[in-house]
Amino acid sequence: MKYIKGVGDYWTKRLKRLEIKELKDLLYYFPRDYNDWSQTKKIRELKTGENVTVQGKVVNINEIKPRSGLKIIKVAISDGTGILHGVWFNQGYIKKTFRKDVTFLFSGEVKYSYGNFEINNPHFEEVDFQDNLHTGRIVPVYPTTKGISQKKLRRIVKNGLDKYLGDVEEFLPEDIINKHKFLDLNYALPMIHFPESKELLKEARRRFAYEELFVLQLILALKKSEAQSDKLGIKHSKENGLVDKFLDLLPFDLTKAQARVWQEIKGDMESNRNMNRLLQGDVGAGKTVIATLALLKTVQSGFQGALMAPTEILAEQHYLGLKDDLEPLGLEIGLLVGSLKAKEKKELLEAIEAGEIDIVIGTHALIQEGINFSNLGLAIIDEQHRFGVKQRATLQEKGDNPDVLVMTATPIPRTLALTVYGDLDVSVIDELPPGRKPVITEWRTQQVRDRIYSFLREEIEKGRQAYVVCPLVEESEKLDIESATELSIKLQNEYFPDLKIALLHGKMKPTEKEEVMEDFRIGDIDILVSTTVIEVGVNVPNASVMIIEDAQRFGLAQLHQLRGRVGRGQYQSYCILISDPSTDEGVERMKIMTKSTDGFVIAEEDLHLRGPGEFFGTRQHGMPDLKVADILRDHKLLELAREDAFALIKDDPRLEKRENKLLKGILTENFNYDFELLDIS
C-alpha cells in the first residue's frame, strides 16, 4: 500500500481504520454513493422541485438567528446569471468551509423562497481547476472516517488504479463474461470508482453485484457438493411398517402438499445420498406430522432420531406430543434439556448411548460435549432461523453423516432461501389443512382497550380461551417478567375478577411452565398472559383470541408467529394488535398484518421493510458480506449466479481445471472467507 503515490507509512496506518490493508482492499473499496457533477445548470434556468447541480462563486456567507435555539447558515453562490442560496439549519461549523470568491458546486432539490432560489442541505464540493477528479464528472463518495477526506481517498484510489490495474487478473470464467456481456475486470474497476457515464456505472455495478452473488453461490454449491459426493449418506429401509401404523392412527388424511413433501423426504432417506433439506410451511401447515414420519422411518431402519428445538417450552411441547403419539407404537422417547437434574441427565445420556432411546427431543443441550448417540440416523432442527450453520453441522457430527431435515415456520422469501440456505434442497407445504378459517386480524389503539376486553369476555363466555402477549420491553428478562406480571394482576383485579388468569414467562421453572400450559390445554385457564415464550409450537385448538400488547415492538415475522397460536381449531379466531406506533414503519407493519394472513407474503414485506441484514438478526456463519449486491433489487442476477455456480461445480467439483484456478484462489485466499465447514482442497 505504502508504495502507491500519496500513501506512505502515515496514510497506510490511517487506511487500516477503513480495513484497507492491501491493494485488493483498496481496489475493492467501492463508493457508497455518487454525486453527478457532470451536468450543471445555469441559475436563471432553475425551476422549483428540480434536482440540479449548479456551479458558482461564493458571494456571501450569512448567519441568521431568528429565535433562540435556531441558527440558519446561508451561503450564496453566483454564476453570473443569478444567485442560489445553500441553506443549513443549526450547523454553524459549515461557515468555516466556505470562503468568498471560491468556486463551489451545489447539488440538490431547488425551491423558491422569499424571492430567492434555495437548496436545503445541498451536497457541495469545492471546484479544483487543477484537478478534475473531484468535479465536472460523476464523483464517487466513499465510506470514510475521521482524518481521511473524500478528496484524499479519491486520489489514493485513482493512483492505485493507475499504477496497478494492469496487474489485476480476471477471475470470472470467460464463458460467463461473454454469456452475460459483463465488463472485463480491468475496465469494470475504474468504471465503478470513476464512471465515465451513468450507463457504464450501471454496467460496472451489475458485474460486481453478480461477482459477489456468484462467489456466495459457489460456496453453497461446494458445500452441497461435498455433503452429497464425498461421503455416502445413510440408506434408510423402504419398509414402512411404523409409518403406515402411525398414518392409520391419524384422525385425518395428509393434505396434498404434506403428501408431496413426504414423498420428497422419503426419497432422500431411501437413497444413499445424504439428505440436507429445508422444510418450509406456514403456521399450522402441519410440519410436525412430516417430522414424525421421518423420525419413524429412521427408527424403522434401526437408527435413532433427534429433534432440536430453540426453547425448552417448544422442546417440551414436541416431547409430550410425540410421547402420546409414538409410545403406543412401542417407541422410547427422551427429553434432553438444560434444566434436567444431574441424576436424570446422567441416566438419560447412558440410555441414549446404549441405544435404548429411539428418539431424543432437546434444545441446544443435544449438541454439547458428552452427548453420544448409539446410531444417529436423522437430525431434525426446528425453527432453523434460531440456530446457525455451525450448530446444524455440530448436531450432524453426533452421528455417521446422518440425514438432516431443517424446519421453519418463519417463511423465508425465495431470495433469502437461495442465499442463507442455498446449500439445502427446499420443500414447501403450501396449503393449510381443510376447515381452517383465516384468523381475523384487527389493529386497535390503547384508547379502545375497554371495548377489546368486552369482546374478549364475549368469546370466553362462548367457551373459548385467550392469550394476551406482552413484549420484551427491555433486554432484561426481569423487566419482561414484571410487565407481564403487572398486566396479569391488572386483568385479574380490574377487568376479569371472575375468570381464571395465569402467567407464563421464560424464567419460570420447567415444571411450573408445563403445569400452566397443561392447565391451559385442558381448559382450566381462561386467559394466559405470556411473554413471547408461546411464539412457536404451542397448540391449543380451543384458544380463539390473541391480544398482542404494544404490537409495534414486534417484527412482522414474530407477529405472524404469535397470531398462529390461534385459529388451530374449528372456531373463528381473532388477533387484536394493540398499538400506537410512532413511526411510519410501525404503521406499515400494522397495516400489513391486517391485510394478509399468508406468511410468505408477510415475510417478503418484512424483508422489504427491514432489509436482509435485519431479517435474521445476525449474519449466518460462513457467508460472505454483500457490499454491492442487493438481494431484493438483484434477485434476477442471484438466479443467474446460482445457475452458473452450480453448473460450474457440477462440471468441476474441486475447481481444478486450469481455467478455474484463479477462481479457486479468490475463494481460498483473496476474499478471506471462512471455509471452516468446507474442504475445497
XYZ file of C-alpha atoms in Angstrom:
681
model
C 0.000 0.000 0.000
C 2.704 2.479 1.005
C 4.212 2.321 -2.487
C 1.119 3.890 -4.037
C 1.745 7.564 -4.777
C 0.482 9.764 -1.930
C 0.272 6.970 0.667
C 3.488 6.207 2.603
C 3.611 4.991 6.224
C 1.348 7.754 7.602
C -1.596 7.091 5.276
C -1.066 3.319 5.375
C -1.880 3.446 9.105
C -4.935 5.654 8.541
C -6.291 3.469 5.742
C -6.180 0.470 8.081
C -9.019 2.155 10.004
C -11.144 1.506 6.914
C -9.936 -2.129 6.730
C -7.818 -1.168 3.690
C -4.628 -3.127 4.306
C -3.655 -4.434 0.871
C -4.014 -3.348 -2.735
C -7.024 -5.607 -3.312
C -8.784 -3.979 -0.316
C -8.251 -0.570 -1.907
C -9.399 -1.543 -5.404
C -12.479 -3.260 -3.957
C -13.275 -0.388 -1.574
C -16.297 0.682 -3.575
C -18.127 4.019 -3.269
C -21.308 4.094 -1.162
C -22.808 6.819 -3.404
C -22.055 9.166 -6.290
C -22.524 12.869 -6.946
C -23.197 13.656 -10.571
C -21.253 16.884 -11.112
C -21.045 16.226 -14.850
C -24.126 18.222 -15.852
C -24.541 21.710 -14.395
C -27.414 24.133 -14.889
C -27.453 27.925 -15.064
C -29.191 29.631 -12.145
C -31.513 31.570 -14.464
C -32.816 28.190 -15.819
C -33.745 26.768 -12.406
C -37.295 25.608 -11.623
C -38.832 24.701 -8.250
C -38.770 20.971 -7.483
C -35.872 20.137 -9.840
C -32.821 18.176 -8.690
C -29.883 20.096 -10.146
C -26.168 20.798 -9.907
C -25.064 24.446 -10.052
C -21.511 25.872 -10.186
C -20.806 29.354 -8.892
C -18.541 31.620 -6.854
C -19.306 32.305 -3.210
C -20.569 35.901 -2.963
C -21.985 35.938 0.567
C -21.860 33.924 3.817
C -24.563 34.813 6.304
C -25.627 33.550 9.735
C -29.158 34.331 10.976
C -30.603 33.649 14.471
C -34.371 34.174 14.086
C -35.085 32.785 17.582
C -33.426 31.057 20.492
C -32.167 27.578 19.563
C -32.299 28.170 15.799
C -29.294 29.159 13.705
C -29.536 29.401 9.912
C -26.442 29.488 7.692
C -26.962 30.856 4.168
C -24.199 30.682 1.553
C -24.901 32.493 -1.731
C -23.178 31.470 -4.975
C -23.402 33.231 -8.331
C -22.704 32.004 -11.857
C -23.287 35.387 -13.469
C -26.905 34.591 -14.365
C -28.360 34.708 -10.856
C -27.935 33.876 -7.176
C -28.530 30.493 -5.470
C -28.510 30.033 -1.687
C -27.379 26.907 0.128
C -29.225 26.742 3.466
C -28.204 24.824 6.616
C -30.004 24.715 9.983
C -28.069 24.619 13.276
C -24.818 23.669 11.546
C -22.618 26.626 12.482
C -19.413 24.800 11.559
C -20.467 24.931 7.872
C -19.402 28.617 7.742
C -15.747 27.671 8.081
C -15.957 25.503 4.936
C -16.659 28.436 2.599
C -14.628 31.480 1.542
C -15.695 34.349 -0.686
C -14.722 34.164 -4.391
C -14.027 30.420 -4.180
C -15.966 28.314 -6.717
C -18.277 25.583 -5.408
C -20.769 23.103 -6.776
C -24.163 22.824 -5.043
C -26.482 19.905 -5.730
C -29.996 19.101 -4.517
C -33.671 19.972 -4.873
C -34.404 23.604 -5.707
C -37.150 25.613 -4.055
C -38.134 29.254 -4.479
C -38.469 31.083 -1.163
C -38.894 34.810 -0.457
C -37.699 35.785 -3.942
C -34.611 33.518 -3.914
C -33.658 30.103 -5.245
C -32.535 27.835 -2.380
C -31.294 24.296 -1.773
C -31.617 22.976 1.776
C -28.573 20.974 2.931
C -27.079 20.751 -0.567
C -24.322 18.326 -1.475
C -21.352 20.591 -2.133
C -17.810 20.340 -3.439
C -15.096 22.941 -3.920
C -14.052 23.147 -7.565
C -10.353 22.426 -8.064
C -9.439 23.713 -11.509
C -6.069 21.957 -11.275
C -7.594 18.531 -10.572
C -10.670 17.298 -12.428
C -11.029 14.201 -10.237
C -13.493 15.888 -7.891
C -15.739 17.985 -10.152
C -17.114 18.089 -13.675
C -17.820 14.353 -13.643
C -19.678 11.598 -11.748
C -17.751 11.721 -8.472
C -17.526 8.789 -6.019
C -18.467 9.212 -2.351
C -16.741 6.626 -0.147
C -17.458 5.365 3.363
C -14.803 7.232 5.318
C -13.665 8.083 8.831
C -12.202 10.996 10.771
C -8.880 12.142 9.383
C -9.416 10.817 5.827
C -11.156 13.234 3.469
C -13.093 12.233 0.369
C -10.570 14.073 -1.806
C -7.605 12.257 -0.269
C -9.283 8.866 -0.586
C -10.309 9.505 -4.199
C -6.764 10.473 -5.102
C -5.295 7.367 -3.405
C -7.784 5.083 -5.198
C -7.043 6.788 -8.533
C -3.278 6.434 -8.024
C -3.734 2.766 -7.085
C -5.761 2.122 -10.243
C -3.274 3.994 -12.444
C -0.270 2.054 -11.153
C -1.601 -1.455 -10.538
C -4.723 -2.001 -12.659
C -2.689 -3.865 -15.281
C -1.615 -6.395 -12.616
C -5.181 -7.369 -11.718
C -6.135 -10.725 -13.239
C -9.650 -11.570 -14.403
C -11.013 -14.494 -12.404
C -14.570 -14.833 -13.693
C -14.664 -17.605 -16.318
C -14.514 -16.213 -19.852
C -17.661 -18.038 -20.952
C -19.650 -16.400 -18.110
C -18.353 -12.928 -19.042
C -19.335 -13.498 -22.671
C -22.671 -15.117 -21.808
C -23.850 -12.171 -19.690
C -21.912 -9.460 -21.565
C -20.118 -8.318 -18.406
C -17.399 -5.661 -18.416
C -13.887 -7.096 -18.047
C -12.455 -6.658 -14.544
C -9.756 -4.249 -15.791
C -12.444 -1.964 -17.213
C -15.128 -2.517 -14.561
C -12.862 -1.444 -11.668
C -12.160 2.102 -12.952
C -15.798 2.426 -14.065
C -17.206 1.651 -10.594
C -14.816 4.136 -8.984
C -14.739 6.903 -11.602
C -17.520 6.195 -14.116
C -17.456 7.946 -17.461
C -21.252 7.785 -17.704
C -24.293 6.578 -15.774
C -24.633 3.685 -18.233
C -21.077 2.471 -17.593
C -21.589 2.836 -13.825
C -24.709 0.676 -14.113
C -22.782 -1.981 -16.073
C -19.847 -1.958 -13.626
C -22.230 -2.314 -10.701
C -24.012 -5.199 -12.459
C -20.717 -7.016 -12.915
C -19.632 -6.641 -9.260
C -23.093 -7.474 -7.887
C -23.035 -10.665 -9.952
C -19.465 -11.386 -8.839
C -20.451 -11.241 -5.144
C -23.522 -13.406 -5.670
C -21.547 -15.842 -7.836
C -18.857 -16.283 -5.152
C -21.551 -16.791 -2.500
C -23.355 -19.365 -4.636
C -20.066 -21.145 -5.387
C -19.511 -21.566 -1.640
C -23.023 -23.007 -1.274
C -22.579 -25.245 -4.325
C -19.279 -26.553 -2.932
C -20.900 -27.250 0.451
C -23.738 -29.081 -1.211
C -21.361 -30.991 -3.476
C -19.222 -32.039 -0.528
C -22.242 -33.124 1.528
C -23.560 -35.230 -1.339
C -20.438 -36.535 -3.021
C -17.639 -37.124 -0.538
C -19.484 -39.275 1.962
C -22.282 -41.720 1.392
C -25.334 -40.908 3.415
C -27.457 -43.369 5.351
C -29.659 -45.516 3.130
C -32.874 -45.954 5.069
C -35.037 -49.030 4.624
C -38.024 -48.925 2.256
C -40.011 -50.776 4.914
C -42.855 -48.530 6.111
C -44.434 -50.533 8.942
C -44.190 -47.873 11.640
C -45.057 -45.073 9.205
C -48.181 -46.896 7.996
C -49.292 -47.678 11.571
C -48.939 -44.005 12.518
C -50.848 -42.824 9.422
C -53.649 -45.264 10.288
C -53.883 -43.767 13.783
C -54.123 -40.169 12.500
C -57.677 -38.761 12.656
C -57.131 -37.011 9.292
C -55.539 -37.601 5.900
C -52.375 -35.792 4.852
C -53.030 -32.751 2.667
C -51.780 -32.943 -0.940
C -48.896 -30.643 -0.018
C -47.945 -32.787 3.006
C -48.106 -35.964 0.905
C -45.906 -34.390 -1.795
C -43.323 -33.178 0.737
C -43.286 -36.571 2.487
C -42.502 -38.292 -0.816
C -39.564 -35.869 -1.344
C -38.177 -36.584 2.144
C -38.848 -40.319 1.868
C -36.974 -40.395 -1.447
C -33.988 -38.632 0.148
C -33.935 -41.015 3.102
C -34.182 -44.179 0.982
C -31.305 -43.097 -1.280
C -27.658 -43.349 -0.230
C -27.374 -39.618 -0.863
C -27.118 -37.584 2.320
C -30.330 -35.617 2.933
C -29.916 -31.888 3.583
C -33.411 -30.476 3.203
C -35.226 -27.332 4.347
C -38.910 -27.842 5.110
C -40.875 -24.614 4.987
C -44.508 -24.268 5.896
C -46.691 -21.519 7.200
C -48.005 -21.538 10.756
C -50.340 -24.523 11.161
C -49.414 -26.167 7.845
C -48.547 -29.471 9.539
C -44.745 -29.726 9.553
C -44.712 -31.710 12.821
C -46.587 -34.601 11.206
C -43.957 -34.773 8.444
C -41.153 -34.646 11.021
C -42.825 -37.513 12.906
C -43.000 -39.643 9.745
C -39.283 -39.047 9.115
C -38.403 -39.984 12.710
C -40.458 -43.179 12.441
C -38.688 -44.084 9.219
C -35.250 -43.747 10.795
C -36.306 -45.857 13.815
C -37.840 -48.474 11.467
C -34.424 -48.670 9.783
C -32.590 -49.340 13.063
C -31.387 -45.819 13.806
C -32.044 -43.120 16.403
C -33.676 -39.792 15.631
C -33.012 -36.381 17.213
C -35.135 -33.233 17.124
C -33.556 -29.961 18.278
C -35.803 -27.014 19.222
C -34.737 -23.463 20.178
C -36.510 -23.244 23.552
C -37.295 -25.621 26.409
C -41.014 -24.922 26.165
C -41.053 -25.884 22.488
C -38.887 -28.971 23.143
C -41.320 -29.979 25.907
C -44.290 -29.470 23.548
C -42.680 -31.721 20.925
C -41.785 -34.290 23.569
C -45.304 -34.517 25.010
C -46.883 -34.692 21.557
C -44.534 -37.415 20.305
C -44.751 -39.360 23.574
C -48.558 -39.515 23.275
C -48.437 -40.443 19.585
C -45.488 -42.854 19.489
C -45.307 -44.726 22.794
C -48.371 -46.798 21.724
C -46.150 -47.937 18.819
C -43.536 -49.200 21.288
C -41.009 -46.358 20.908
C -38.905 -44.852 23.700
C -38.817 -41.036 23.662
C -36.346 -38.927 25.698
C -36.296 -35.223 26.582
C -32.864 -33.610 26.974
C -32.927 -30.006 28.205
C -30.549 -27.918 30.306
C -32.803 -27.877 33.347
C -32.693 -31.656 33.902
C -31.356 -32.705 37.290
C -27.866 -34.228 37.247
C -29.052 -37.760 38.042
C -31.842 -37.694 35.428
C -29.453 -36.332 32.839
C -26.807 -38.976 33.554
C -29.355 -41.793 33.222
C -30.746 -40.340 30.003
C -27.296 -39.910 28.427
C -26.409 -43.511 29.264
C -29.672 -44.725 27.707
C -29.049 -42.636 24.552
C -25.507 -44.003 24.221
C -26.720 -47.560 24.750
C -29.335 -47.155 22.024
C -32.234 -47.624 24.447
C -33.835 -44.299 23.438
C -35.287 -44.246 19.907
C -35.996 -40.525 19.600
C -34.386 -37.696 21.587
C -36.050 -34.284 21.747
C -33.982 -31.427 23.115
C -32.651 -27.901 22.977
C -29.054 -26.964 22.086
C -28.190 -29.300 25.006
C -28.241 -32.003 22.274
C -25.040 -30.672 20.711
C -22.962 -30.307 23.865
C -19.905 -32.444 24.532
C -20.626 -35.728 26.253
C -23.837 -36.374 24.287
C -23.165 -39.594 22.372
C -25.711 -41.390 20.233
C -25.546 -45.102 19.610
C -26.563 -44.750 15.963
C -27.964 -41.374 14.916
C -29.743 -41.668 11.565
C -31.757 -38.442 11.348
C -31.254 -34.974 12.841
C -34.211 -32.570 12.662
C -33.750 -28.894 13.537
C -36.949 -26.972 14.268
C -37.116 -23.210 13.773
C -33.732 -23.209 11.995
C -33.549 -19.387 11.913
C -32.865 -19.526 15.672
C -29.728 -21.622 15.075
C -26.619 -21.004 12.967
C -24.976 -23.136 10.299
C -22.362 -24.245 12.864
C -24.985 -25.706 15.202
C -26.555 -27.619 12.336
C -23.148 -29.116 11.497
C -22.387 -29.925 15.163
C -25.610 -31.920 15.522
C -24.821 -33.742 12.273
C -21.406 -34.708 13.668
C -23.127 -36.639 16.501
C -23.674 -39.462 14.019
C -22.020 -41.002 10.963
C -23.294 -38.486 8.391
C -26.992 -38.722 9.346
C -29.744 -37.226 7.219
C -30.651 -33.650 8.151
C -34.083 -32.038 7.972
C -34.309 -28.347 8.818
C -37.777 -26.927 9.553
C -39.060 -23.387 9.852
C -42.481 -21.857 10.342
C -40.994 -18.442 9.617
C -41.483 -18.361 5.855
C -38.306 -17.318 4.112
C -38.548 -15.268 0.916
C -37.126 -17.145 -2.051
C -34.225 -14.711 -2.485
C -33.091 -15.261 1.106
C -33.619 -19.003 0.914
C -31.259 -19.048 -2.084
C -28.559 -17.231 -0.124
C -28.809 -18.328 3.505
C -29.994 -21.899 2.843
C -28.770 -22.251 -0.708
C -26.923 -25.491 0.069
C -30.182 -27.211 1.066
C -32.936 -28.748 -1.045
C -36.208 -26.971 -0.303
C -39.657 -28.457 0.315
C -42.672 -26.232 0.930
C -46.012 -27.183 2.491
C -48.054 -24.552 0.700
C -51.572 -25.359 1.877
C -53.320 -25.422 5.226
C -55.405 -28.376 6.455
C -59.048 -28.186 5.284
C -61.522 -26.404 7.515
C -59.005 -23.904 8.891
C -60.563 -20.419 8.981
C -58.264 -17.423 8.415
C -57.639 -15.508 11.644
C -59.403 -12.125 11.574
C -56.763 -9.517 12.444
C -57.565 -6.016 13.697
C -55.336 -3.098 14.714
C -56.627 -1.012 17.616
C -55.161 1.791 19.737
C -54.826 1.925 23.520
C -57.894 4.202 23.705
C -60.340 1.387 22.928
C -58.887 -1.125 25.399
C -62.223 -1.410 27.274
C -64.023 -2.439 24.061
C -61.315 -5.008 23.334
C -61.723 -6.567 26.762
C -65.525 -6.595 26.346
C -65.071 -8.575 23.144
C -62.635 -10.894 24.939
C -65.255 -11.604 27.622
C -67.854 -12.434 24.919
C -65.511 -15.051 23.426
C -64.756 -16.603 26.815
C -68.489 -16.788 27.590
C -68.825 -18.850 24.382
C -66.382 -21.330 25.969
C -63.223 -20.121 24.237
C -59.816 -19.190 25.709
C -57.389 -16.349 25.022
C -53.732 -15.326 25.014
C -52.549 -11.839 25.986
C -48.913 -11.330 24.986
C -46.567 -8.672 26.381
C -43.434 -7.621 24.502
C -39.869 -7.862 25.710
C -39.733 -4.216 26.777
C -36.007 -4.281 27.557
C -33.156 -6.720 27.036
C -33.628 -7.589 30.725
C -35.741 -10.686 31.330
C -36.542 -9.240 34.766
C -38.344 -6.258 33.254
C -40.080 -8.574 30.824
C -41.475 -10.634 33.722
C -42.563 -7.529 35.581
C -44.546 -6.146 32.627
C -46.352 -9.458 32.098
C -46.874 -9.867 35.844
C -48.306 -6.362 36.203
C -50.704 -6.908 33.301
C -51.910 -10.255 34.659
C -52.641 -8.636 38.034
C -54.438 -5.733 36.355
C -56.577 -8.037 34.210
C -57.466 -10.201 37.217
C -58.300 -7.318 39.569
C -59.833 -4.702 37.264
C -61.350 -6.474 34.272
C -61.885 -10.194 34.884
C -62.073 -10.901 38.642
C -64.382 -13.853 37.957
C -62.135 -15.558 35.378
C -59.094 -17.809 35.729
C -55.968 -15.934 34.607
C -52.448 -17.399 34.618
C -48.980 -16.073 33.847
C -46.267 -17.694 31.714
C -42.734 -16.414 31.154
C -39.290 -17.751 30.290
C -37.805 -17.548 33.800
C -40.293 -19.970 35.329
C -39.077 -23.465 36.218
C -39.840 -26.060 33.512
C -42.267 -27.874 35.834
C -44.123 -24.612 36.515
C -44.310 -23.761 32.813
C -45.567 -27.211 31.935
C -48.165 -27.098 34.700
C -49.503 -23.752 33.404
C -49.528 -24.963 29.787
C -51.262 -28.202 30.760
C -53.946 -26.285 32.691
C -54.439 -24.024 29.669
C -54.587 -27.017 27.301
C -57.313 -28.753 29.315
C -59.334 -25.544 29.678
C -58.735 -24.787 33.376
C -57.335 -21.348 32.463
C -59.419 -18.737 30.591
C -56.723 -16.155 29.816
C -53.000 -16.877 29.554
C -50.862 -13.750 29.982
C -47.494 -14.535 28.463
C -44.249 -13.222 27.076
C -43.102 -14.463 23.675
C -42.274 -17.931 25.034
C -45.515 -19.074 23.362
C -44.369 -17.774 19.963
C -43.844 -21.212 18.446
C -45.078 -24.733 18.973
C -47.976 -24.126 21.357
C -51.148 -25.844 20.180
C -54.445 -25.216 21.991
C -57.320 -25.567 19.458
C -59.879 -24.025 21.862
C -57.960 -20.701 22.077
C -59.630 -18.220 19.718
C -58.294 -14.791 20.758
C -54.751 -13.461 20.622
C -54.236 -9.944 22.016
C -50.751 -8.510 21.446
C -49.819 -5.542 23.617
C -47.530 -2.833 22.163
C -47.554 -4.709 18.866
C -45.285 -2.118 17.222
C -42.406 -3.544 19.264
C -42.513 -6.825 17.342
C -41.254 -7.665 13.868
C -43.728 -8.901 11.262
C -42.479 -12.488 11.394
C -42.909 -12.590 15.174
C -46.405 -11.081 14.990
C -47.342 -13.707 12.410
C -45.973 -16.488 14.628
C -47.926 -15.222 17.630
C -51.094 -14.946 15.551
C -50.550 -18.575 14.572
C -51.218 -19.705 18.152
C -54.963 -19.193 17.460
C -57.054 -20.432 14.550
C -55.919 -24.002 15.202
C -59.378 -25.427 15.827
C -62.868 -25.274 14.341
C -63.755 -21.854 15.796
C -63.397 -18.454 14.153
C -60.344 -16.843 15.725
C -59.170 -13.276 16.190
C -55.848 -11.462 16.584
C -56.040 -7.941 18.033
C -52.941 -5.766 17.756
C -52.926 -3.020 20.408
C -50.528 -0.427 19.100
C -49.831 3.307 18.915
C -46.848 3.310 16.517
C -44.724 6.457 16.424
C -43.004 5.713 13.112
C -44.170 5.232 9.526
C -42.618 1.760 9.552
C -44.607 0.846 12.657
C -47.836 1.951 10.968
C -46.909 -0.008 7.836
C -46.318 -3.174 9.883
C -49.775 -2.939 11.455
C -51.395 -2.427 8.024
C -49.579 -5.415 6.521
C -50.696 -7.673 9.381
C -54.356 -6.722 8.947
C -54.212 -7.191 5.167
C -52.618 -10.656 4.925
C -52.569 -13.970 6.766
C -50.121 -15.512 4.265
C -46.762 -15.965 5.968
C -44.827 -15.856 2.693
C -46.403 -12.521 1.708
C -45.628 -11.169 5.182
C -42.032 -12.423 5.001
C -41.493 -10.606 1.689
C -42.908 -7.398 3.187
C -40.732 -7.853 6.275
C -37.669 -8.250 4.094
C -38.504 -5.058 2.194
C -39.096 -3.112 5.407
C -36.086 -4.305 7.388
C -33.611 -5.407 4.732
C -31.740 -8.717 4.581
C -29.297 -7.859 7.372
C -32.079 -7.380 9.912
C -34.320 -10.218 8.718
C -32.356 -12.879 10.575
C -30.892 -10.623 13.223
C -27.355 -11.933 12.720
C -25.405 -12.878 9.645
C -25.167 -16.600 9.027
C -21.785 -18.135 9.822
C -19.563 -18.790 6.808
C -21.422 -16.494 4.424
C -19.675 -13.549 2.726
C -20.869 -9.975 3.158
C -22.618 -8.379 0.194
C -21.236 -4.884 -0.417
C -22.600 -4.200 -3.899
C -25.366 -6.734 -4.450
C -28.828 -6.215 -3.019
C -30.732 -9.487 -2.956
C -34.050 -7.665 -3.329
C -33.075 -5.469 -6.261
C -30.736 -8.045 -7.814
C -32.926 -11.144 -7.488
C -32.604 -11.895 -11.229
C -28.808 -11.691 -11.016
C -28.993 -14.004 -7.996
C -30.854 -16.614 -10.043
C -28.270 -16.341 -12.850
C -25.348 -16.542 -10.424
C -26.821 -19.603 -8.727
C -27.444 -21.387 -12.035
C -23.897 -20.633 -13.225
C -22.219 -21.546 -9.919
C -23.981 -24.892 -9.516
C -23.313 -25.778 -13.186
C -19.613 -24.943 -12.730
C -19.277 -27.103 -9.585
C -21.105 -29.966 -11.295
C -18.575 -29.747 -14.137
C -15.511 -29.163 -11.921
C -16.334 -30.170 -8.293
C -12.943 -29.151 -6.881
C -12.205 -26.212 -9.204
C -9.134 -27.989 -10.526
C -9.432 -27.140 -14.205
C -6.857 -24.648 -15.443
C -9.484 -22.004 -16.291
C -10.872 -22.177 -12.722
C -7.588 -21.982 -10.800
C -7.800 -18.202 -10.309
C -11.376 -18.515 -9.114
C -10.311 -21.127 -6.563
C -7.548 -18.789 -5.416
C -10.070 -15.982 -4.964
C -12.269 -18.255 -2.843
C -9.489 -19.562 -0.615
C -7.230 -16.513 -0.321
C -8.251 -13.142 -1.718
C -11.717 -12.974 -0.194
C -10.643 -14.318 3.214
C -13.981 -16.079 3.624
C -14.453 -18.530 6.464
C -14.317 -22.024 4.983
C -14.223 -23.800 8.339
C -17.085 -26.033 7.259
C -15.864 -26.542 3.721
C -12.925 -28.582 2.476
C -12.171 -27.407 -1.045
C -8.552 -28.546 -1.113
